Coordinates of C-alpha atoms and ligand atoms in Angstrom, one line a residue:
M77 CA 25.0 17.9 -10.2
V78 CA 28.8 19.0 -10.3
A79 CA 29.8 18.9 -14.0
A80 CA 33.4 18.4 -15.1
R81 CA 34.8 19.3 -18.6
S82 CA 36.6 16.7 -20.3
N83 CA 38.5 14.7 -23.0
L84 CA 37.0 11.6 -24.2
E85 CA 39.6 9.9 -26.6
P86 CA 41.8 7.9 -25.3
I87 CA 45.0 9.2 -24.4
T88 CA 48.1 7.6 -25.6
S89 CA 51.1 10.0 -24.7
T90 CA 52.2 9.5 -20.9
T91 CA 52.9 13.2 -20.2
L92 CA 51.8 14.6 -17.3
K93 CA 50.6 17.9 -18.7
R94 CA 47.8 15.4 -20.8
R95 CA 47.3 13.6 -17.8
N96 CA 46.0 16.6 -16.0
K97 CA 43.5 17.4 -18.4
A98 CA 39.8 17.6 -17.3
L99 CA 37.2 15.1 -18.2
D100 CA 34.5 16.5 -20.2
V101 CA 31.7 13.8 -19.4
P102 CA 29.5 15.6 -16.9
L103 CA 29.8 13.9 -13.8
G104 CA 27.3 14.0 -11.0
L105 CA 28.2 13.7 -7.3
D106 CA 24.9 12.1 -5.4
R107 CA 25.4 14.0 -2.3
T108 CA 23.1 11.6 -0.3
I109 CA 25.8 9.1 -0.5
G110 CA 28.1 8.5 2.2
N111 CA 31.3 10.4 1.9
Q112 CA 33.1 12.5 -0.8
S113 CA 35.3 9.2 -1.7
L114 CA 32.1 6.9 -2.4
Q115 CA 30.2 9.9 -4.0
V116 CA 33.1 10.0 -6.7
H117 CA 33.7 6.4 -6.7
A118 CA 30.2 5.8 -7.5
S119 CA 30.1 8.8 -10.3
L120 CA 33.3 7.0 -11.9
R121 CA 32.1 3.6 -11.9
G122 CA 28.9 4.6 -13.5
A123 CA 30.6 6.6 -16.3
I124 CA 32.9 3.3 -16.7
L125 CA 30.2 0.9 -16.8
D126 CA 28.0 2.7 -19.1
G127 CA 30.7 3.2 -21.6
R128 CA 30.9 7.3 -21.0
L129 CA 34.4 6.6 -20.1
A130 CA 36.2 4.7 -22.6
A131 CA 38.4 1.4 -22.0
G132 CA 41.9 2.6 -21.7
L133 CA 41.3 6.4 -20.9
R134 CA 43.7 7.7 -19.0
L135 CA 42.0 9.4 -15.7
P136 CA 43.0 13.1 -14.7
S137 CA 45.4 13.4 -11.7
S138 CA 44.1 13.3 -8.2
R139 CA 44.8 17.0 -8.1
S140 CA 43.2 18.1 -11.1
L141 CA 40.0 16.2 -10.6
A142 CA 39.5 17.2 -7.1
D143 CA 39.6 20.9 -8.6
Q144 CA 37.0 20.1 -11.1
L145 CA 34.9 18.4 -8.7
S146 CA 35.2 20.8 -5.7
V147 CA 36.1 17.8 -3.5
R148 CA 39.3 17.2 -1.4
R149 CA 42.3 15.5 -3.2
N150 CA 41.9 12.5 -0.7
A151 CA 38.5 11.6 -2.0
I152 CA 39.7 11.4 -5.5
V153 CA 42.7 9.1 -4.2
G154 CA 40.2 7.1 -2.1
A155 CA 37.7 6.9 -5.3
Y156 CA 40.4 5.6 -7.4
E157 CA 41.7 3.0 -4.9
L158 CA 37.9 1.7 -4.7
L159 CA 37.9 1.2 -8.4
L160 CA 41.4 -0.5 -8.4
S161 CA 39.6 -3.0 -6.1
D162 CA 36.7 -3.0 -8.4
G163 CA 39.2 -4.0 -11.4
L164 CA 37.6 -1.1 -13.4
V165 CA 40.9 0.8 -13.6
E166 CA 44.7 0.3 -13.8
A167 CA 47.3 2.0 -12.2
R168 CA 50.6 2.4 -14.3
I169 CA 53.5 2.8 -11.9
G170 CA 55.1 6.5 -12.7
D171 CA 52.5 7.1 -15.2
G172 CA 48.8 7.4 -13.7
T173 CA 45.6 5.7 -13.6
Y174 CA 43.8 4.3 -16.6
V175 CA 40.0 3.0 -17.2
A176 CA 40.7 -0.6 -17.4
S177 CA 41.4 -2.3 -21.1
L178 CA 39.1 -5.4 -20.3
L179 CA 35.9 -3.9 -18.9
P180 CA 32.4 -6.1 -18.3
T181 CA 30.1 -5.6 -21.4
R182 CA 28.4 -2.5 -21.2
A183 CA 25.5 -2.5 -18.6
N184 CA 23.1 -0.8 -20.6
Q185 CA 23.2 -2.9 -23.9
N186 CA 20.0 -4.1 -24.6
T187 CA 18.7 -3.7 -21.1
P188 CA 14.7 -3.3 -21.2
A189 CA 13.5 0.3 -19.8
P190 CA 13.2 -0.1 -16.2
F191 CA 10.1 -1.2 -14.4
V192 CA 7.5 1.6 -13.9
V193 CA 6.0 1.2 -10.3
P194 CA 2.8 2.7 -10.2
A195 CA 2.2 5.9 -7.9
N196 CA 0.0 5.4 -5.5
P197 CA -2.7 8.2 -5.8
R198 CA -2.7 10.8 -3.3
G199 CA -5.2 13.4 -4.9
A200 CA -8.5 14.4 -4.3
F201 CA -10.7 11.5 -3.5
A202 CA -7.8 9.1 -3.2
L203 CA -8.5 6.0 -1.0
G204 CA -6.3 4.9 1.9
Q205 CA -5.5 8.3 3.4
T206 CA -5.8 9.3 7.0
Y207 CA -5.2 12.3 8.9
S208 CA -1.6 12.5 10.2
D209 CA -2.4 14.0 13.7
P210 CA 0.5 16.0 15.1
V211 CA -0.7 14.3 18.5
V212 CA -0.9 11.2 17.7
L213 CA 2.2 11.3 15.7
R214 CA 4.1 12.7 18.8
R215 CA 3.0 9.9 21.1
L216 CA 4.0 7.4 18.7
A217 CA 7.6 8.8 18.1
S218 CA 8.2 9.0 22.1
A219 CA 6.9 5.3 22.7
T220 CA 8.8 4.4 19.8
R221 CA 12.2 6.1 21.4
R222 CA 11.2 4.5 24.8
R223 CA 11.0 1.4 23.3
I224 CA 14.5 1.3 21.3
A225 CA 16.0 2.8 24.4
S226 CA 14.9 -0.3 26.8
A227 CA 15.1 -2.6 24.1
T228 CA 16.6 -6.0 25.8
A229 CA 18.4 -8.9 23.8
A230 CA 15.0 -10.6 23.7
H231 CA 13.8 -7.5 21.6
L232 CA 16.5 -6.9 19.3
S233 CA 16.9 -10.9 18.7
Y234 CA 14.6 -13.2 16.9
G235 CA 10.9 -13.2 18.1
D236 CA 7.7 -14.8 18.3
P237 CA 6.4 -15.5 14.6
R238 CA 2.7 -14.6 15.9
G239 CA 4.2 -11.0 17.1
G240 CA 5.0 -9.6 20.4
E241 CA 2.8 -10.3 23.3
E242 CA 1.8 -7.3 24.5
L243 CA 0.3 -5.9 21.1
R244 CA -1.7 -9.0 21.0
R245 CA -3.0 -9.2 24.3
Q246 CA -4.0 -5.3 24.1
I247 CA -5.5 -6.5 20.5
A248 CA -7.6 -9.3 22.1
L249 CA -8.9 -6.7 24.8
Y250 CA -9.9 -4.1 22.3
L251 CA -11.9 -6.9 20.5
A252 CA -13.3 -8.1 23.2
A253 CA -14.8 -4.8 24.2
S254 CA -15.6 -3.2 20.5
R255 CA -16.3 -6.3 18.4
G256 CA -17.6 -8.9 20.4
I257 CA -14.8 -11.2 19.7
R258 CA -13.7 -13.8 22.7
C259 CA -10.2 -14.8 21.9
D260 CA -6.9 -15.5 23.7
A261 CA -3.6 -13.6 22.5
S262 CA -2.2 -17.0 21.8
C263 CA -4.6 -17.3 18.6
I264 CA -3.6 -13.5 17.4
L265 CA -1.0 -13.2 14.8
I266 CA 0.4 -9.7 13.9
V267 CA 1.2 -9.4 10.0
S268 CA 2.6 -6.2 7.8
G269 CA -0.9 -5.7 6.3
T270 CA -4.4 -7.2 5.1
Q271 CA -2.6 -8.6 2.0
Q272 CA 0.0 -10.5 4.3
A273 CA -2.9 -12.1 6.1
V274 CA -4.5 -13.3 3.2
R275 CA -1.7 -14.5 1.7
L276 CA -0.5 -16.4 4.7
C277 CA -4.1 -18.1 5.1
A278 CA -4.0 -19.3 1.4
D279 CA -0.6 -20.4 1.7
A280 CA -1.2 -22.5 5.2
L281 CA -5.2 -23.6 4.4
L282 CA -5.9 -23.4 0.9
R283 CA -4.2 -25.6 -1.8
T284 CA -3.4 -24.3 -5.7
G285 CA -6.1 -24.1 -7.7
D286 CA -8.9 -24.2 -4.7
R287 CA -11.7 -22.1 -5.6
V288 CA -12.7 -19.1 -3.1
W289 CA -15.5 -17.0 -3.2
M290 CA -15.0 -13.5 -3.9
E291 CA -17.4 -10.5 -3.5
D292 CA -18.3 -9.0 -6.5
P293 CA -17.9 -6.1 -6.3
G294 CA -14.9 -6.2 -4.5
Y295 CA -11.6 -5.5 -3.0
P296 CA -9.1 -5.4 -5.8
A297 CA -5.9 -5.8 -3.5
T298 CA -7.4 -8.9 -2.2
C299 CA -8.1 -10.4 -5.9
K300 CA -4.5 -9.9 -6.7
T301 CA -3.3 -11.7 -3.5
L302 CA -5.7 -14.6 -3.9
A303 CA -4.8 -15.2 -7.5
A304 CA -1.2 -14.8 -7.1
A305 CA -1.3 -17.6 -4.4
G306 CA -2.9 -19.7 -7.3
M307 CA -6.4 -19.5 -6.1
R308 CA -9.3 -19.7 -8.4
L309 CA -11.8 -16.8 -7.9
V310 CA -15.3 -17.5 -7.9
P311 CA -17.1 -13.7 -8.2
V312 CA -20.2 -13.8 -6.2
P313 CA -22.7 -10.7 -6.4
V314 CA -23.6 -8.7 -3.7
D315 CA -26.7 -7.4 -3.3
A316 CA -28.3 -5.0 -0.3
S317 CA -28.1 -7.7 2.3
G318 CA -24.4 -8.5 1.6
I319 CA -22.7 -11.4 -0.5
D320 CA -25.5 -13.5 -2.1
V321 CA -24.9 -17.0 -0.3
A322 CA -27.6 -18.7 -2.6
A323 CA -25.5 -17.5 -5.5
G324 CA -22.2 -18.9 -3.9
R325 CA -23.8 -22.1 -3.5
R326 CA -24.9 -22.3 -7.1
L327 CA -22.0 -21.2 -8.7
A328 CA -19.2 -22.9 -6.4
P329 CA -20.6 -25.2 -3.6
S330 CA -17.3 -26.6 -2.9
A331 CA -15.1 -23.8 -2.6
K332 CA -13.0 -24.0 0.2
A333 CA -13.0 -20.4 1.1
V334 CA -14.6 -17.2 1.1
Y335 CA -13.4 -13.7 1.9
V336 CA -16.0 -11.0 2.8
T337 CA -16.2 -7.5 4.3
P338 CA -19.5 -7.9 6.3
S339 CA -19.5 -4.9 8.7
H340 CA -19.1 -2.5 5.5
Q341 CA -18.8 -4.0 2.4
F342 CA -16.3 -2.7 -0.1
P343 CA -17.2 -0.9 -2.1
T344 CA -21.1 -0.6 -1.5
G345 CA -20.8 0.2 1.8
V346 CA -23.5 -2.5 2.5
T347 CA -23.8 -4.1 6.1
M348 CA -24.3 -8.0 5.8
K349 CA -28.1 -9.1 7.1
M350 CA -28.2 -11.3 10.0
E351 CA -29.8 -14.0 8.0
R352 CA -26.9 -13.8 5.4
R353 CA -24.6 -14.2 8.0
V354 CA -26.2 -17.3 9.7
A355 CA -26.8 -18.7 6.0
L356 CA -22.9 -17.9 5.3
L357 CA -21.7 -19.8 8.7
D358 CA -23.8 -22.7 8.1
W359 CA -22.6 -23.0 4.6
A360 CA -18.9 -22.7 5.8
R361 CA -19.6 -25.2 8.5
V362 CA -20.8 -27.7 6.2
S363 CA -18.5 -27.2 3.4
R364 CA -15.4 -27.2 5.7
A365 CA -14.8 -23.9 4.2
W366 CA -12.6 -21.0 5.8
V367 CA -14.4 -17.6 6.0
L368 CA -12.1 -14.4 5.7
E369 CA -13.7 -11.6 7.6
D370 CA -12.0 -8.2 6.6
D371 CA -13.0 -5.7 9.1
Y372 CA -11.4 -2.7 7.8
D373 CA -12.8 0.3 8.9
S374 CA -15.5 -0.8 11.8
E375 CA -14.1 1.4 14.0
F376 CA -15.4 4.4 11.9
R377 CA -19.0 3.8 12.6
Y378 CA -21.1 7.4 12.6
G379 CA -24.2 6.3 14.0
G380 CA -24.8 3.9 17.2
P381 CA -22.0 1.5 18.4
P382 CA -20.2 -1.0 15.9
L383 CA -22.1 -4.3 15.1
T384 CA -20.6 -7.3 16.6
A385 CA -17.9 -9.1 13.9
L386 CA -19.0 -12.3 12.1
A387 CA -16.2 -14.1 14.1
G388 CA -18.0 -12.8 17.0
I389 CA -21.2 -15.0 16.2
D390 CA -19.2 -17.7 14.8
G391 CA -19.8 -21.1 16.5
T392 CA -18.4 -23.0 14.1
D393 CA -14.7 -21.8 14.1
R394 CA -14.3 -21.3 10.4
V395 CA -14.1 -17.8 10.8
I396 CA -10.7 -15.8 10.5
Y397 CA -10.6 -12.1 11.3
I398 CA -8.4 -9.8 9.9
G399 CA -8.1 -6.1 11.5
T400 CA -6.0 -3.3 10.5
F401 CA -3.9 -0.1 11.9
S402 CA -4.1 1.3 8.1
K403 CA -7.1 3.2 9.1
T404 CA -6.9 3.6 12.8
L405 CA -3.6 5.4 12.3
F406 CA -2.1 5.2 9.0
A407 CA -1.2 2.6 5.9
G408 CA 2.6 3.4 6.2
L409 CA 2.6 1.8 9.6
R410 CA 2.2 -1.6 7.9
L411 CA 0.7 -3.2 10.9
A412 CA -2.7 -5.3 11.0
Y413 CA -3.3 -8.8 12.5
L414 CA -5.3 -12.1 12.2
V415 CA -7.6 -13.7 14.7
L416 CA -7.4 -17.5 13.8
P417 CA -9.8 -20.4 15.1
P418 CA -7.4 -22.7 17.3
A419 CA -7.8 -25.5 14.6
A420 CA -5.8 -23.2 12.0
V421 CA -3.3 -21.5 14.5
E422 CA -0.2 -24.2 14.0
Q423 CA -0.3 -24.1 10.1
V424 CA -1.0 -20.4 9.8
V425 CA 2.1 -19.8 12.7
T426 CA 3.9 -22.3 10.9
A427 CA 3.6 -20.1 7.3
R428 CA 4.5 -17.1 8.8
A429 CA 7.7 -18.7 10.4
A430 CA 8.6 -19.9 6.7
H431 CA 7.6 -16.6 5.3
D432 CA 9.4 -13.9 7.2
R433 CA 9.6 -15.1 10.5
F434 CA 8.3 -12.6 12.7
P435 CA 7.2 -8.9 12.3
P436 CA 9.4 -6.3 13.5
S437 CA 9.1 -5.3 17.3
L438 CA 9.8 -2.2 18.0
V439 CA 7.2 -0.1 16.7
E440 CA 4.9 -2.9 17.2
G441 CA 5.8 -2.5 21.0
A442 CA 5.3 1.5 20.8
V443 CA 1.6 0.7 19.4
A444 CA 0.8 -1.7 22.2
D445 CA 1.8 1.3 24.6
L446 CA -0.4 3.4 22.6
M447 CA -3.6 0.9 23.0
A448 CA -2.5 0.6 26.8
D449 CA -2.6 4.3 27.5
G450 CA -5.7 4.7 25.7
I451 CA -4.2 7.1 23.1
L452 CA -5.2 4.9 20.2
A453 CA -8.8 5.0 21.3
A454 CA -9.0 8.9 22.1
H455 CA -7.5 9.1 18.4
V456 CA -10.1 7.3 17.0
R457 CA -12.6 9.1 18.5
R458 CA -11.4 12.5 17.5
M459 CA -10.4 10.9 13.8
R460 CA -14.6 9.7 13.8
T461 CA -15.3 13.6 14.3
R462 CA -13.1 14.7 12.0
Y463 CA -14.0 12.3 9.0
R464 CA -17.8 12.7 10.1
I465 CA -17.3 16.2 9.3
A466 CA -15.5 15.6 6.0
R467 CA -18.1 13.4 4.8
D468 CA -20.6 15.7 5.3
A469 CA -19.1 18.7 3.7
M470 CA -18.2 16.5 0.7
S471 CA -21.7 14.8 0.4
S472 CA -23.8 18.3 0.7
T473 CA -21.1 19.6 -1.5
L474 CA -21.4 16.9 -4.5
E475 CA -25.0 16.7 -4.1
R476 CA -25.6 20.4 -5.1
A477 CA -22.9 20.3 -7.6
A478 CA -24.3 17.4 -9.4
R479 CA -27.9 18.8 -9.2
G480 CA -29.5 15.0 -9.5
T481 CA -27.2 13.4 -12.2
L482 CA -25.4 11.4 -9.2
R483 CA -26.9 9.1 -6.6
L484 CA -24.9 9.4 -3.6
V485 CA -24.8 6.8 -0.9
V486 CA -23.4 8.7 2.1
P487 CA -22.1 5.9 4.3
T488 CA -22.8 5.3 8.3
Q489 CA -19.4 3.7 8.5
G490 CA -16.1 3.8 7.1
L491 CA -14.2 6.7 5.1
H492 CA -15.3 6.2 1.3
M493 CA -18.7 7.2 -0.2
L494 CA -20.1 5.7 -3.8
A495 CA -21.5 7.9 -6.0
Y496 CA -23.3 6.2 -8.9
L497 CA -24.0 7.2 -12.5
P498 CA -27.0 7.1 -14.6
A499 CA -27.5 3.8 -16.0
G500 CA -26.9 3.3 -19.5
I501 CA -24.5 5.7 -20.8
A502 CA -21.1 4.6 -22.4
K503 CA -18.7 2.7 -20.4
D504 CA -15.9 4.7 -20.6
A505 CA -17.8 7.8 -19.7
A506 CA -16.8 7.1 -15.6
A507 CA -13.2 7.4 -16.8
K508 CA -13.7 10.2 -19.0
I509 CA -15.4 12.3 -16.0
R510 CA -12.5 11.3 -13.6
A511 CA -10.1 12.7 -15.9
M512 CA -12.1 16.0 -16.7
A513 CA -12.8 16.8 -12.6
Q514 CA -9.1 16.0 -12.0
I515 CA -9.6 13.5 -9.2
E516 CA -8.3 10.3 -8.1
S517 CA -11.0 8.4 -7.0
W518 CA -11.6 4.5 -8.1
L519 CA -14.4 3.9 -10.2
L520 CA -16.7 1.2 -9.3
S521 CA -16.2 -0.9 -12.4
E522 CA -12.5 -1.2 -11.3
T523 CA -14.0 -3.4 -8.4
R524 CA -16.2 -5.3 -10.5
L525 CA -15.2 -9.0 -11.6
A526 CA -18.1 -10.4 -13.3
Q527 CA -21.1 -8.4 -12.5
S528 CA -22.3 -5.4 -14.5
G529 CA -24.3 -2.4 -13.7
P530 CA -24.1 1.1 -13.3
D531 CA -20.7 2.7 -13.2
G532 CA -19.9 5.3 -10.3
F533 CA -17.0 6.8 -8.2
V534 CA -15.6 5.3 -4.9
L535 CA -14.6 8.4 -3.1
G536 CA -12.3 8.9 0.1
F537 CA -13.0 11.5 2.0
A538 CA -10.8 10.8 5.1
G539 CA -7.0 12.2 5.3
H540 CA -8.1 15.3 2.6
D541 CA -8.2 18.7 3.4
I542 CA -11.7 20.2 3.4
T543 CA -11.6 22.7 1.3
E544 CA -9.8 20.5 -1.4
L545 CA -12.6 18.1 -0.7
T546 CA -15.2 20.6 -1.4
E547 CA -13.4 21.9 -4.4
A548 CA -13.3 18.5 -6.0
A549 CA -16.9 17.6 -5.2
N550 CA -17.6 20.8 -7.0
R551 CA -15.1 20.0 -10.0
L552 CA -16.8 16.1 -10.2
G553 CA -20.4 17.7 -10.0
Q554 CA -19.7 20.2 -12.8
A555 CA -17.6 17.2 -15.1
V556 CA -20.7 15.1 -14.5
R557 CA -23.4 17.7 -15.7
T558 CA -20.9 18.9 -18.9
Y559 CA -20.2 15.1 -19.9
L560 CA -24.3 13.9 -19.7
G561 CA -25.3 17.6 -21.0
K562 CA -22.7 16.7 -24.1
S563 CA -23.8 13.1 -24.2
A564 CA -27.3 13.8 -24.3
S565 CA -26.9 16.6 -27.1
R566 CA -24.7 14.0 -29.2
R567 CA -27.4 11.4 -28.8
I568 CA -30.2 14.1 -29.8
S569 CA -28.4 15.3 -32.8
S570 CA -27.6 11.4 -34.1
E571 CA -31.2 10.7 -33.5
S572 CA -32.7 13.6 -35.6
Ligands
PLP657 C1 -11.3 -3.6 2.0 C2 -10.1 -3.2 2.8 N1 -9.4 -3.9 3.4 C3 -8.5 -3.4 3.6 C4 -7.8 -2.7 3.8 C5 -6.5 -2.3 4.5 O1 -5.5 -3.0 3.8 P1 -3.9 -3.1 4.8 O2 -3.8 -3.4 6.1 O3 -3.1 -3.8 3.6 O4 -3.3 -1.7 4.6 C6 -8.1 -1.8 2.8 C7 -7.4 -0.5 2.7 O5 -8.1 0.5 2.2 C8 -9.4 -1.8 2.1 O6 -10.3 -0.9 1.5

């Protein structure tokens, strides 16, 4: 911030002496803006528009203001010229520069407080984190640099609405080898994340007001996306075998779609049993409903090979598979993909072209290079070990610290773990404990739609430092014991 002293009352005298007086309105220069002229212009413009520099006020000479703001005199001259072309100041020949006598209505009058965008949690146990491995970041940086350096006109112009063919081919190879999905690269669509994938399917294949089965508890981001697309969500309970297909049939037999996480249900961690998979595919075939399979974290399986995806056993062509690079690499990449049954390709690709035309091609090409060179597969192998170690350190510390007050479900897959509180405690207990423990996990209740049941914590363990994880696990165990101890004594005293 550069502060300038000043004079707020309009100047009526035309003497040079008065014109050279300093401004006392503090003017902050934002040094991140282009050059000094633009910085001074932005600052004066803001001060005029919000009324700090009144209409008709004479501005100091360029020399005097340059001294006050410690900038070059030319910068002031340039800024005054820009203000002149904005119509915010007037030049009076032989006299000086004045704030225009007619100004637009003050911008800040009656303007509502700006919308505060909620911050993304990154603290202890926050979900959505991955380890920023310098090895893979370096490889991604050099692949991106190479892609930019060798970009042809085709790369720099409008592209295929499905995304680049190289990445789609690499994904097809990966899915065949690792997920049991045989698909042609022509049926793959690169998108900016799972939510865009879900939105495109809703826009292309569903109609406003259609019913969609949603796992309960389930992934809140998908609920938001489907609701924003005008779908009517039908919460379908999840049990130890996965989504309860019979309950879904009872609740909304003619729903047009279902969203599921069969490999690793979010947040419970349940793997959908084969009889449920068959029942779901049967229902989808008969009702001509779409199955949106979100396979977000199957690369991180800690015992045995990953299970075949639902799309790999689908003989009905009703399953739309969604994969993401948010876990294998990082969420900031905004890179995910859809595998479409042939019957859905045209509609979804057309919706994509109408939405944002096609995905950015350069980073996408660099990720294709990492896949082709085996760098991504090696990274995933290293991360699997790293995240397993984090899971084990966190679960054993939490187990010890909670002394039986939490029921942990240590996952064999994925990057989060569930810790259940005992049933029957106060509704706000989990939120209070979370605040006491200073952790940033989700609560199980935050992922529920209609079902009730014991609350708990959805604890992310990837991308966090192990020492921080174990310290947070100790705080959480301690907070649960303190809370339960206090509420037990409160119960005893109110009963006596
Ligand atoms: C259930 C589920 N699906 C998908 C994702 C990834 O979403 P995106 O691809 O939009 O980053 C996550 C991330 O946490 C998730 O929990």
